[in-house]
PDB file of C-alpha atoms in Angstrom:
ATOM      1  CA  ILE A   1      14.647  79.903  93.385  1.00  0.00           C
ATOM      2  CA  SER A   2      12.527  82.946  93.126  1.00  0.00           C
ATOM      3  CA  PHE A   3      12.248  82.709  89.168  1.00  0.00           C
ATOM      4  CA  GLY A   4      11.152  79.029  89.772  1.00  0.00           C
ATOM      5  CA  LEU A   5       8.442  79.991  92.195  1.00  0.00           C
ATOM      6  CA  ALA A   6       7.222  82.924  89.991  1.00  0.00           C
ATOM      7  CA  ALA A   7       7.351  80.804  86.698  1.00  0.00           C
ATOM      8  CA  THR A   8       5.326  78.032  88.441  1.00  0.00           C
ATOM      9  CA  VAL A   9       2.843  80.238  90.094  1.00  0.00           C
ATOM     10  CA  GLY A  10       2.364  82.091  86.390  1.00  0.00           C
ATOM     11  CA  LEU A  11       2.010  78.689  84.689  1.00  0.00           C
ATOM     12  CA  ILE A  12      -0.659  77.809  87.099  1.00  0.00           C
ATOM     13  CA  ILE A  13      -2.593  81.123  86.465  1.00  0.00           C
ATOM     14  CA  THR A  14      -2.266  80.728  83.049  1.00  0.00           C
ATOM     15  CA  LEU A  15      -3.581  77.207  83.051  1.00  0.00           C
ATOM     16  CA  ILE A  16      -6.675  78.563  84.946  1.00  0.00           C
ATOM     17  CA  THR A  17      -7.243  81.454  83.218  1.00  0.00           C
ATOM     18  CA  GLN A  18      -6.557  80.413  79.546  1.00  0.00           C
ATOM     19  CA  GLN A  19      -4.899  83.503  79.233  1.00  0.00           C
ATOM     20  CA  TRP A  20      -1.653  81.899  76.933  1.00  0.00           C
ATOM     21  CA  TRP A  21      -0.163  85.188  75.918  1.00  0.00           C
ATOM     22  CA  PHE A  22       0.582  85.755  79.772  1.00  0.00           C
ATOM     23  CA  ILE A  23       3.190  83.223  79.725  1.00  0.00           C
ATOM     24  CA  ALA A  24       5.334  85.664  77.181  1.00  0.00           C
ATOM     25  CA  VAL A  25       4.216  88.570  80.157  1.00  0.00           C
ATOM     26  CA  GLY A  26       6.026  86.271  82.889  1.00  0.00           C
ATOM     27  CA  PHE A  27       9.197  85.575  80.591  1.00  0.00           C
ATOM     28  CA  VAL A  28       9.792  89.432  79.849  1.00  0.00           C
ATOM     29  CA  CYS A  29       9.647  89.912  83.678  1.00  0.00           C
ATOM     30  CA  ILE A  30      12.142  87.372  84.546  1.00  0.00           C
ATOM     31  CA  ILE A  31      14.370  88.511  81.939  1.00  0.00           C
ATOM     32  CA  ALA A  32      14.401  92.060  82.923  1.00  0.00           C
ATOM     33  CA  ALA A  33      14.833  91.005  86.385  1.00  0.00           C
ATOM     34  CA  TRP A  34      17.848  89.127  85.705  1.00  0.00           C
ATOM     35  CA  PHE A  35      19.451  91.620  83.438  1.00  0.00           C
ATOM     36  CA  TYR A  36      19.247  94.198  86.059  1.00  0.00           C
ATOM     37  CA  THR A  37      22.531  93.081  87.879  1.00  0.00           C
ATOM     38  CA  GLY A  38      23.221  90.253  85.367  1.00  0.00           C
ATOM     39  CA  GLY A  39      24.673  89.826  81.853  1.00  0.00           C
ATOM     40  CA  LYS A  40      27.651  91.745  80.361  1.00  0.00           C
ATOM     41  CA  LYS A  41      26.103  95.414  80.442  1.00  0.00           C
ATOM     42  CA  PRO A  42      23.510  95.157  83.611  1.00  0.00           C
ATOM     43  CA  TYR A  43      21.305  97.951  82.890  1.00  0.00           C
ATOM     44  CA  GLY A  44      20.691  98.417  86.775  1.00  0.00           C
ATOM     45  CA  TYR A  45      24.303 100.213  86.579  1.00  0.00           C
ATOM     46  CA  SER A  46      23.676 102.450  83.593  1.00  0.00           C
ATOM     47  CA  GLY A  47      21.034 104.578  85.268  1.00  0.00           C
ATOM     48  CA  LEU A  48      18.272 102.634  83.989  1.00  0.00           C
ATOM     49  CA  GLY A  49      16.922 100.616  87.040  1.00  0.00           C
ATOM     50  CA  GLU A  50      14.334 103.354  88.070  1.00  0.00           C
ATOM     51  CA  VAL A  51      12.772 103.165  84.762  1.00  0.00           C
ATOM     52  CA  VAL A  52      12.380  99.586  84.886  1.00  0.00           C
ATOM     53  CA  VAL A  53      11.066  99.089  88.272  1.00  0.00           C
ATOM     54  CA  PHE A  54       8.520 101.640  87.541  1.00  0.00           C
ATOM     55  CA  ILE A  55       7.507  99.637  84.710  1.00  0.00           C
ATOM     56  CA  PHE A  56       7.725  96.172  85.899  1.00  0.00           C
ATOM     57  CA  PHE A  57       7.071  96.699  89.619  1.00  0.00           C
ATOM     58  CA  GLY A  58       4.430  98.990  89.201  1.00  0.00           C
ATOM     59  CA  LEU A  59       2.284  99.139  85.646  1.00  0.00           C
ATOM     60  CA  VAL A  60       3.270  95.287  84.786  1.00  0.00           C
ATOM     61  CA  ALA A  61       2.819  93.792  87.894  1.00  0.00           C
ATOM     62  CA  THR A  62      -0.495  95.710  88.800  1.00  0.00           C
ATOM     63  CA  ILE A  63      -2.446  95.925  85.613  1.00  0.00           C
ATOM     64  CA  GLY A  64      -0.966  92.540  85.304  1.00  0.00           C
ATOM     65  CA  THR A  65      -2.843  91.109  88.270  1.00  0.00           C
ATOM     66  CA  ASP A  66      -6.094  93.430  87.622  1.00  0.00           C
ATOM     67  CA  TYR A  67      -6.228  91.935  84.285  1.00  0.00           C
ATOM     68  CA  ILE A  68      -5.676  88.455  84.939  1.00  0.00           C
ATOM     69  CA  GLN A  69      -8.199  88.325  87.556  1.00  0.00           C
ATOM     70  CA  VAL A  70     -11.019  90.282  85.894  1.00  0.00           C
ATOM     71  CA  LEU A  71     -10.045  89.761  82.193  1.00  0.00           C
ATOM     72  CA  ASP A  72     -10.671  93.447  81.355  1.00  0.00           C
ATOM     73  CA  LEU A  73      -8.391  96.557  81.384  1.00  0.00           C
ATOM     74  CA  ASN A  74      -9.384  98.833  84.233  1.00  0.00           C
ATOM     75  CA  PRO A  75      -8.264 102.231  83.957  1.00  0.00           C
ATOM     76  CA  LEU A  76      -7.931 102.280  88.043  1.00  0.00           C
ATOM     77  CA  ALA A  77      -5.325  99.568  87.383  1.00  0.00           C
ATOM     78  CA  LEU A  78      -3.216 101.970  85.455  1.00  0.00           C
ATOM     79  CA  ILE A  79      -3.597 104.604  88.384  1.00  0.00           C
ATOM     80  CA  ALA A  80      -2.861 102.155  91.087  1.00  0.00           C
ATOM     81  CA  GLY A  81       0.246 100.984  88.681  1.00  0.00           C
ATOM     82  CA  CYS A  82       1.585 104.450  88.591  1.00  0.00           C
ATOM     83  CA  ILE A  83       1.432 104.893  92.585  1.00  0.00           C
ATOM     84  CA  ALA A  84       3.072 100.916  92.777  1.00  0.00           C
ATOM     85  CA  GLY A  85       5.538 102.036  90.410  1.00  0.00           C
ATOM     86  CA  CYS A  86       6.421 105.436  92.482  1.00  0.00           C
ATOM     87  CA  PHE A  87       6.645 103.720  95.896  1.00  0.00           C
ATOM     88  CA  ALA A  88       8.739 100.893  94.204  1.00  0.00           C
ATOM     89  CA  THR A  89      10.870 102.995  92.475  1.00  0.00           C
ATOM     90  CA  ALA A  90      11.614 105.520  95.610  1.00  0.00           C
ATOM     91  CA  VAL A  91      12.801 102.145  97.338  1.00  0.00           C
ATOM     92  CA  LEU A  92      15.453 101.510  94.775  1.00  0.00           C
ATOM     93  CA  LEU A  93      16.118 105.116  94.493  1.00  0.00           C
ATOM     94  CA  ILE A  94      16.981 105.932  98.166  1.00  0.00           C
ATOM     95  CA  ASN A  95      18.823 103.063  98.229  1.00  0.00           C
ATOM     96  CA  ASN A  96      21.138 103.893  95.443  1.00  0.00           C
ATOM     97  CA  ILE A  97      21.156 107.798  97.118  1.00  0.00           C
ATOM     98  CA  ARG A  98      22.463 105.604 100.007  1.00  0.00           C
ATOM     99  CA  ASP A  99      25.317 104.178  98.008  1.00  0.00           C
ATOM    100  CA  ILE A 100      26.237 107.187  95.500  1.00  0.00           C
ATOM    101  CA  GLU A 101      29.756 107.144  96.768  1.00  0.00           C
ATOM    102  CA  THR A 102      30.537 103.494  96.674  1.00  0.00           C
ATOM    103  CA  ASP A 103      28.788 103.095  93.220  1.00  0.00           C
ATOM    104  CA  ARG A 104      31.218 105.889  91.930  1.00  0.00           C
ATOM    105  CA  ILE A 105      34.123 103.902  93.109  1.00  0.00           C
ATOM    106  CA  ALA A 106      32.820 100.832  92.112  1.00  0.00           C
ATOM    107  CA  ASN A 107      32.054 102.289  88.565  1.00  0.00           C
ATOM    108  CA  LYS A 108      28.050 101.277  88.820  1.00  0.00           C
ATOM    109  CA  LYS A 109      26.451 104.023  87.115  1.00  0.00           C
ATOM    110  CA  THR A 110      23.061 104.068  88.804  1.00  0.00           C
ATOM    111  CA  LEU A 111      20.862 107.051  88.256  1.00  0.00           C
ATOM    112  CA  ALA A 112      21.485 108.306  91.845  1.00  0.00           C
ATOM    113  CA  SER A 113      25.096 108.332  90.661  1.00  0.00           C
ATOM    114  CA  ARG A 114      24.770 109.755  87.587  1.00  0.00           C
ATOM    115  CA  ILE A 115      22.447 112.921  88.810  1.00  0.00           C
ATOM    116  CA  GLY A 116      24.039 113.370  92.093  1.00  0.00           C
ATOM    117  CA  ARG A 117      22.552 113.416  95.732  1.00  0.00           C
ATOM    118  CA  LYS A 118      20.636 116.762  95.333  1.00  0.00           C
ATOM    119  CA  ALA A 119      18.870 115.807  92.260  1.00  0.00           C
ATOM    120  CA  SER A 120      18.085 112.284  93.698  1.00  0.00           C
ATOM    121  CA  LEU A 121      16.703 113.465  96.439  1.00  0.00           C
ATOM    122  CA  VAL A 122      14.045 115.914  94.929  1.00  0.00           C
ATOM    123  CA  LEU A 123      13.240 112.954  92.324  1.00  0.00           C
ATOM    124  CA  PHE A 124      12.686 110.768  95.559  1.00  0.00           C
ATOM    125  CA  ASP A 125      10.399 113.576  96.943  1.00  0.00           C
ATOM    126  CA  LEU A 126       8.038 113.656  94.117  1.00  0.00           C
ATOM    127  CA  LEU A 127       8.140 109.557  94.202  1.00  0.00           C
ATOM    128  CA  ILE A 128       6.725 109.567  97.518  1.00  0.00           C
ATOM    129  CA  LEU A 129       4.770 112.541  97.099  1.00  0.00           C
ATOM    130  CA  LEU A 130       3.268 112.069  93.755  1.00  0.00           C
ATOM    131  CA  PRO A 131       1.134 108.623  94.881  1.00  0.00           C
ATOM    132  CA  PHE A 132      -1.045 110.900  97.342  1.00  0.00           C
ATOM    133  CA  GLY A 133      -1.374 113.840  95.111  1.00  0.00           C
ATOM    134  CA  ILE A 134      -3.183 110.992  92.825  1.00  0.00           C
ATOM    135  CA  VAL A 135      -5.329 109.571  95.097  1.00  0.00           C
ATOM    136  CA  VAL A 136      -6.381 113.250  96.253  1.00  0.00           C
ATOM    137  CA  ILE A 137      -7.241 114.000  92.474  1.00  0.00           C
ATOM    138  CA  VAL A 138      -8.845 110.639  92.025  1.00  0.00           C
ATOM    139  CA  TRP A 139     -10.972 110.879  95.193  1.00  0.00           C
ATOM    140  CA  SER A 140     -12.179 114.616  94.128  1.00  0.00           C
ATOM    141  CA  LEU A 141     -13.379 113.823  90.588  1.00  0.00           C
ATOM    142  CA  VAL A 142     -15.538 110.783  92.018  1.00  0.00           C
ATOM    143  CA  PRO A 143     -18.417 113.428  93.135  1.00  0.00           C
ATOM    144  CA  ILE A 144     -18.004 115.400  90.000  1.00  0.00           C
ATOM    145  CA  LEU A 145     -18.590 112.546  87.822  1.00  0.00           C
ATOM    146  CA  ILE A 146     -21.469 111.380  89.637  1.00  0.00           C
ATOM    147  CA  VAL A 147     -23.287 114.358  89.096  1.00  0.00           C
ATOM    148  CA  ALA A 148     -22.229 114.957  85.680  1.00  0.00           C
ATOM    149  CA  ASN A 149     -23.423 111.367  84.761  1.00  0.00           C
ATOM    150  CA  THR A 150     -26.581 111.587  86.565  1.00  0.00           C
ATOM    151  CA  ALA A 151     -27.898 114.850  85.438  1.00  0.00           C
ATOM    152  CA  LYS A 152     -31.014 114.890  84.043  1.00  0.00           C
ATOM    153  CA  THR A 153     -31.297 118.749  82.938  1.00  0.00           C
ATOM    154  CA  PRO A 154     -28.717 121.580  82.415  1.00  0.00           C
ATOM    155  CA  LYS A 155     -29.685 122.971  85.736  1.00  0.00           C
ATOM    156  CA  ASP A 156     -28.575 119.654  87.351  1.00  0.00           C
ATOM    157  CA  LEU A 157     -24.959 120.484  86.037  1.00  0.00           C
ATOM    158  CA  ILE A 158     -24.705 123.583  87.769  1.00  0.00           C
ATOM    159  CA  LEU A 159     -23.168 121.562  90.999  1.00  0.00           C
ATOM    160  CA  ALA A 160     -20.782 119.716  88.269  1.00  0.00           C
ATOM    161  CA  LEU A 161     -19.842 122.997  87.203  1.00  0.00           C
ATOM    162  CA  GLN A 162     -18.949 124.492  90.456  1.00  0.00           C
ATOM    163  CA  LEU A 163     -17.123 121.145  91.425  1.00  0.00           C
ATOM    164  CA  THR A 164     -15.228 121.192  88.551  1.00  0.00           C
ATOM    165  CA  SER A 165     -14.083 125.062  88.879  1.00  0.00           C
ATOM    166  CA  TYR A 166     -13.115 124.318  92.639  1.00  0.00           C
ATOM    167  CA  LEU A 167     -10.993 121.137  91.639  1.00  0.00           C
ATOM    168  CA  SER A 168      -9.424 122.967  89.010  1.00  0.00           C
ATOM    169  CA  LEU A 169      -8.539 125.868  91.409  1.00  0.00           C
ATOM    170  CA  ALA A 170      -7.256 123.133  94.124  1.00  0.00           C
ATOM    171  CA  PHE A 171      -5.336 121.321  91.707  1.00  0.00           C
ATOM    172  CA  ALA A 172      -3.650 124.370  90.473  1.00  0.00           C
ATOM    173  CA  ILE A 173      -2.828 125.283  94.254  1.00  0.00           C
ATOM    174  CA  ILE A 174      -1.394 121.921  94.916  1.00  0.00           C
ATOM    175  CA  PHE A 175       0.618 121.781  91.501  1.00  0.00           C
ATOM    176  CA  SER A 176       2.154 125.567  92.376  1.00  0.00           C
ATOM    177  CA  TRP A 177       3.061 124.059  95.984  1.00  0.00           C
ATOM    178  CA  GLY A 178       4.892 121.164  94.547  1.00  0.00           C
ATOM    179  CA  LEU A 179       6.793 123.385  91.981  1.00  0.00           C
ATOM    180  CA  PHE A 180       7.739 125.733  95.049  1.00  0.00           C
ATOM    181  CA  GLN A 181       8.827 122.917  96.810  1.00  0.00           C
ATOM    182  CA  ILE A 182      10.805 121.534  94.166  1.00  0.00           C
ATOM    183  CA  THR A 183      12.323 125.010  93.175  1.00  0.00           C
ATOM    184  CA  PHE A 184      13.329 125.693  97.228  1.00  0.00           C
TER     185      PHE A 184
END
């Protein structure tokens, strides 16, 4: 039923926008969803589920939704897709962490059952924290970009130079903190 509803809505959107290639994207999405647990060798049980979820629930869904509305590729849609992908992947990963023992018994080789609880939790932590880091960095860039792109003289760029230096330092501190968290 879900596949049928998704396909119907996708066809309606395709008819409205006249973006016929969108049918192929929808078809690939349905195939990807089906083979997550379907078929003779479901990729969800071979450790690839998280990668495919990041791609389809993050990048394809977000960039596709943005594109079909504005008919243009927006770099912010890529960032938003990465953020959505992180959260969708985190949902799948924490579910698979919960099921590590039963998946091993059932011979389901999810990523979590392959790499173990500790490594899976580190990855989960990264997936949860990364979107917030991306948002902070993007919003930190806005003032720098405005100053740099509206400067009329070399002197006007001094503020952009200062802000870029501060941003670089802040990024290094946050990145180092993240590495420290992973190590300990």
